[in-house]
GROMACS .gro file of C-alpha atoms in nm:
model
  244
    1MET     CA    1  11.677   5.565  17.941
    2ARG     CA    2  11.739   6.014  17.999
    3LEU     CA    3  11.599   6.150  18.323
    4PRO     CA    4  11.476   6.475  18.318
    5LEU     CA    5  11.668   6.784  18.412
    6PRO     CA    6  11.633   6.902  18.756
    7ALA     CA    7  11.425   7.169  18.824
    8PHE     CA    8  11.655   7.429  18.939
    9VAL     CA    9  11.890   7.356  18.623
   10ARG     CA   10  11.623   7.451  18.387
   11ARG     CA   11  11.543   7.764  18.560
   12HIS     CA   12  11.938   7.877  18.554
   13ALA     CA   13  11.960   7.771  18.233
   14ARG     CA   14  11.649   7.992  18.132
   15ALA     CA   15  11.744   8.294  18.386
   16THR     CA   16  12.118   8.245  18.225
   17LEU     CA   17  11.940   8.371  17.835
   18ARG     CA   18  11.729   8.597  17.958
   19ARG     CA   19  12.015   8.777  18.050
   20PHE     CA   20  12.084   8.742  17.652
   21GLY     CA   21  11.726   8.930  17.588
   22LEU     CA   22  11.653   8.450  17.466
   23ASP     CA   23  11.453   8.264  17.572
   24VAL     CA   24  11.280   7.872  17.567
   25VAL     CA   25  10.908   7.869  17.547
   26ARG     CA   26  10.775   7.551  17.516
   27PHE     CA   27  10.637   7.452  17.131
   28ARG     CA   28  10.240   7.402  17.264
   29PRO     CA   29   9.911   7.522  17.230
   30ASP     CA   30   9.804   7.603  17.567
   31VAL     CA   31  10.177   7.812  17.595
   32HIS     CA   32  10.287   7.895  17.297
   33ALA     CA   33  10.143   8.155  17.048
   34LEU     CA   34  10.286   8.002  16.705
   35ALA     CA   35  10.135   7.656  16.783
   36ARG     CA   36   9.808   7.764  16.913
   37ARG     CA   37   9.763   7.888  16.527
   38ALA     CA   38   9.871   7.623  16.358
   39ARG     CA   39   9.623   7.457  16.573
   40LEU     CA   40   9.365   7.649  16.532
   41LEU     CA   41   9.405   7.614  16.138
   42ALA     CA   42   9.422   7.268  16.155
   43GLU     CA   43   9.108   7.217  16.391
   44HIS     CA   44   8.948   7.409  16.177
   45ARG     CA   45   9.027   7.242  15.839
   46VAL     CA   46   9.133   7.566  15.707
   47ASP     CA   47   9.317   7.415  15.297
   48VAL     CA   48   9.284   7.704  15.124
   49VAL     CA   49   9.479   8.139  15.259
   50LEU     CA   50   9.446   8.510  15.184
   51ASP     CA   51   9.722   8.709  15.302
   52VAL     CA   52   9.580   9.059  15.216
   53GLY     CA   53   9.931   9.257  15.232
   54ALA     CA   54  10.171   9.024  15.194
   55ASN     CA   55  10.488   9.286  15.220
   56GLU     CA   56  10.758   8.999  15.168
   57GLY     CA   57  10.541   8.687  15.208
   58GLN     CA   58  10.701   8.660  15.598
   59TYR     CA   59  10.376   8.547  15.739
   60ALA     CA   60  10.313   8.321  15.395
   61LEU     CA   61  10.640   8.176  15.461
   62GLU     CA   62  10.605   8.130  15.860
   63LEU     CA   63  10.291   7.905  15.776
   64ARG     CA   64  10.488   7.722  15.598
   65GLN     CA   65  10.761   7.636  15.899
   66LEU     CA   66  10.446   7.551  16.132
   67GLY     CA   67  10.318   7.294  15.873
   68TYR     CA   68  10.035   7.432  15.672
   69ARG     CA   69  10.042   7.292  15.298
   70GLY     CA   70   9.742   7.401  15.140
   71ARG     CA   71   9.733   7.666  14.828
   72ILE     CA   72   9.806   8.041  15.000
   73THR     CA   73   9.676   8.368  14.786
   74SER     CA   74   9.919   8.706  14.859
   75PHE     CA   75   9.845   9.072  14.768
   76GLU     CA   76  10.158   9.310  14.750
   77PRO     CA   77  10.058   9.647  14.611
   78LEU     CA   78  10.419   9.798  14.632
   79ALA     CA   79  10.655   9.716  14.435
   80ARG     CA   80  10.957   9.666  14.614
   81PRO     CA   81  10.875   9.371  14.879
   82PHE     CA   82  10.639   9.308  14.610
   83ALA     CA   83  10.936   9.141  14.376
   84VAL     CA   84  11.078   8.990  14.691
   85LEU     CA   85  10.729   8.770  14.777
   86ASP     CA   86  10.681   8.713  14.373
   87GLU     CA   87  10.971   8.526  14.384
   88ARG     CA   88  10.930   8.340  14.713
   89ALA     CA   89  10.532   8.228  14.561
   90ARG     CA   90  10.745   8.112  14.317
   91ALA     CA   91  11.015   7.860  14.486
   92ASP     CA   92  10.721   7.710  14.669
   93PRO     CA   93  10.814   7.377  14.775
   94GLU     CA   94  10.427   7.305  14.764
   95ALA     CA   95  10.358   7.488  14.421
   96SER     CA   96  10.070   7.616  14.531
   97TRP     CA   97  10.128   7.991  14.646
   98ARG     CA   98  10.018   8.281  14.380
   99ALA     CA   99  10.136   8.638  14.485
  100ILE     CA  100   9.919   8.931  14.305
  101HIS     CA  101  10.027   9.289  14.266
  102ALA     CA  102   9.756   9.481  14.427
  103ALA     CA  103   9.629   9.600  14.703
  104LEU     CA  104   9.224   9.553  14.798
  105GLY     CA  105   8.959   9.815  14.836
  106GLU     CA  106   8.602   9.913  14.852
  107ARG     CA  107   8.601   9.952  14.451
  108ASP     CA  108   8.917   9.891  14.135
  109GLY     CA  109   9.083  10.137  14.068
  110THR     CA  110   9.487  10.328  14.210
  111THR     CA  111   9.533  10.454  14.509
  112THR     CA  112   9.813  10.608  14.649
  113ILE     CA  113  10.017  10.393  15.036
  114HIS     CA  114  10.259  10.654  15.164
  115VAL     CA  115  10.564  10.376  15.202
  116ALA     CA  116  10.740  10.371  15.534
  117GLY     CA  117  11.099  10.295  15.529
  118ASN     CA  118  11.160   9.974  15.717
  119SER     CA  119  10.823   9.914  15.432
  120TYR     CA  120  10.583   9.662  15.609
  121SER     CA  121  10.502   9.994  15.826
  122SER     CA  122  10.349  10.097  15.516
  123SER     CA  123  10.004  10.226  15.523
  124ILE     CA  124   9.705  10.455  15.245
  125LEU     CA  125   9.597  10.574  15.613
  126PRO     CA  126   9.872  10.894  15.763
  127MET     CA  127  10.081  10.766  16.046
  128LEU     CA  128  10.111  10.958  16.342
  129ASP     CA  129  10.376  11.094  16.617
  130ARG     CA  130  10.318  10.753  16.828
  131HIS     CA  131  10.395  10.519  16.584
  132VAL     CA  132  10.682  10.668  16.463
  133ALA     CA  133  10.837  10.754  16.825
  134SER     CA  134  10.789  10.371  16.917
  135ALA     CA  135  10.979  10.266  16.584
  136PRO     CA  136  11.209  10.607  16.396
  137ALA     CA  137  11.194  10.326  16.111
  138SER     CA  138  10.896  10.323  16.013
  139ARG     CA  139  10.888  10.690  15.980
  140PHE     CA  140  10.787  10.732  15.585
  141VAL     CA  141  11.011  10.815  15.310
  142GLY     CA  142  10.797  10.860  15.014
  143ASP     CA  143  10.486  10.792  14.869
  144GLU     CA  144  10.356  10.508  14.584
  145VAL     CA  145  10.055  10.464  14.297
  146VAL     CA  146   9.906  10.096  14.335
  147ARG     CA  147   9.700   9.884  14.212
  148VAL     CA  148   9.345   9.868  14.420
  149LEU     CA  149   9.094   9.552  14.343
  150ASP     CA  150   8.788   9.568  14.474
  151ALA     CA  151   8.793   9.399  14.788
  152ARG     CA  152   8.417   9.171  14.781
  153ARG     CA  153   8.504   9.071  14.387
  154ALA     CA  154   8.908   8.921  14.457
  155LEU     CA  155   8.785   8.717  14.808
  156LEU     CA  156   8.504   8.558  14.620
  157GLU     CA  157   8.725   8.477  14.373
  158HIS     CA  158   9.011   8.272  14.575
  159ALA     CA  159   8.817   8.163  14.832
  160GLN     CA  160   8.687   7.846  14.762
  161GLY     CA  161   8.778   7.529  15.006
  162ARG     CA  162   8.772   7.644  15.381
  163PRO     CA  163   8.960   7.965  15.380
  164PHE     CA  164   9.125   8.138  15.603
  165LEU     CA  165   9.112   8.560  15.580
  166LYS     CA  166   9.508   8.645  15.686
  167LEU     CA  167   9.497   9.119  15.722
  168ASP     CA  168   9.829   9.297  15.754
  169VAL     CA  169   9.700   9.652  15.629
  170GLN     CA  170   9.815   9.904  15.906
  171GLY     CA  171   9.479  10.037  15.964
  172PHE     CA  172   9.285   9.934  15.675
  173GLU     CA  173   9.122   9.638  15.768
  174ALA     CA  174   8.792   9.766  15.891
  175THR     CA  175   8.767   9.943  15.523
  176ILE     CA  176   8.843   9.580  15.381
  177LEU     CA  177   8.564   9.419  15.633
  178ARG     CA  178   8.293   9.622  15.490
  179ALA     CA  179   8.386   9.645  15.160
  180ALA     CA  180   8.398   9.251  15.169
  181GLY     CA  181   8.052   9.258  15.258
  182ASP     CA  182   7.898   8.938  15.121
  183ALA     CA  183   8.197   8.728  15.028
  184LEU     CA  184   8.312   8.748  15.425
  185ASP     CA  185   8.013   8.441  15.517
  186ARG     CA  186   8.287   8.208  15.254
  187PHE     CA  187   8.540   8.279  15.551
  188VAL     CA  188   8.572   8.068  15.841
  189GLY     CA  189   8.858   8.232  16.031
  190VAL     CA  190   9.017   8.598  16.004
  191GLN     CA  191   9.323   8.709  16.134
  192LEU     CA  192   9.418   9.140  16.118
  193GLU     CA  193   9.609   9.358  16.304
  194MET     CA  194   9.399   9.557  16.612
  195SER     CA  195   9.536   9.820  16.689
  196LEU     CA  196   9.581   9.916  17.132
  197VAL     CA  197   9.655  10.295  17.088
  198PRO     CA  198   9.532  10.571  16.751
  199LEU     CA  199   9.867  10.450  16.515
  200TYR     CA  200   9.745  10.568  16.197
  201GLU     CA  201   9.459  10.875  16.098
  202GLY     CA  202   9.156  10.739  16.089
  203GLU     CA  203   9.187  10.349  16.201
  204VAL     CA  204   8.933  10.176  16.389
  205LEU     CA  205   9.064  10.059  16.679
  206LEU     CA  206   9.058   9.688  16.828
  207ARG     CA  207   8.746   9.719  16.970
  208GLY     CA  208   8.584   9.848  16.668
  209LEU     CA  209   8.683   9.547  16.530
  210LEU     CA  210   8.570   9.368  16.774
  211ASP     CA  211   8.276   9.439  16.688
  212LEU     CA  212   8.300   9.445  16.336
  213LEU     CA  213   8.384   9.116  16.308
  214GLU     CA  214   8.091   8.966  16.615
  215GLN     CA  215   7.859   9.118  16.390
  216ARG     CA  216   8.017   8.892  16.103
  217ARG     CA  217   7.977   8.590  16.378
  218PHE     CA  218   8.341   8.541  16.426
  219GLN     CA  219   8.480   8.448  16.806
  220LEU     CA  220   8.830   8.591  16.835
  221MET     CA  221   8.993   8.269  16.950
  222ALA     CA  222   9.378   8.398  17.026
  223LEU     CA  223   9.518   8.707  17.044
  224GLU     CA  224   9.898   8.696  16.948
  225PRO     CA  225  10.135   9.027  17.105
  226GLY     CA  226  10.229   9.267  16.783
  227PHE     CA  227  10.457   9.559  16.820
  228ALA     CA  228  10.542   9.754  17.176
  229ASP     CA  229  10.749  10.046  17.252
  230ALA     CA  230  11.056   9.939  17.323
  231ALA     CA  231  11.128  10.209  17.585
  232THR     CA  232  10.850  10.184  17.767
  233GLY     CA  233  10.711   9.811  17.789
  234GLN     CA  234  10.352   9.920  17.633
  235LEU     CA  235  10.177   9.686  17.437
  236LEU     CA  236  10.057   9.858  17.105
  237GLN     CA  237   9.928   9.636  16.878
  238VAL     CA  238   9.822   9.276  16.904
  239ASP     CA  239   9.705   9.037  16.635
  240GLY     CA  240   9.325   8.897  16.664
  241VAL     CA  241   9.219   8.509  16.545
  242PHE     CA  242   8.844   8.527  16.520
  243PHE     CA  243   8.686   8.156  16.361
  244ARG     CA  244   8.318   8.074  16.276
   0.00000   0.00000   0.00000
């Protein structure tokens, strides 16, 4: 019979870990953001995930680690991260992960993306000084012309079953949501990055994105902490998880 550790032992162990920048948290939906997301996806019977702004496939890999076994379609426009994404998708043990080399937008065509030094902060929109000051590695280092697919048509093509839309497009979220039009009605849920302060020129902030999704009958069910300023501790971005 295993006895639980005394409370003072747990507190001491946790305090020791925190001195080294580490922590231990129970992996339960009531206390852990990833466990909460996994429970929500299962509760709403999601069986298709459209991963827009996939970078190297980090989000899809995380879903697999959380136990999601359904279909994933990832969209990534930049050549270097797409090469990694495509290799990971081809190696998917579920054989149900597809990578598409394109961005989504208002219409088919091409556009220029500003490429960030850290890759995942790359954006169609100009980056503001606040972002660079908080994350110097995110500074733009070049431009790349990329293919764009009509968002409505692309989403309609891939949104079978009970689909869930993930957007991580660095300030371009509102543009894609509006361009999606009635295709958004097919989705049972949406996850997107929302800025609390302006980080990209012309982006719609958290309050505007909340209003936009509420108008489309999505309810906010979880928030996941995102990008923060390490020097000040200020939280700059969160991920919102919405379901109908």
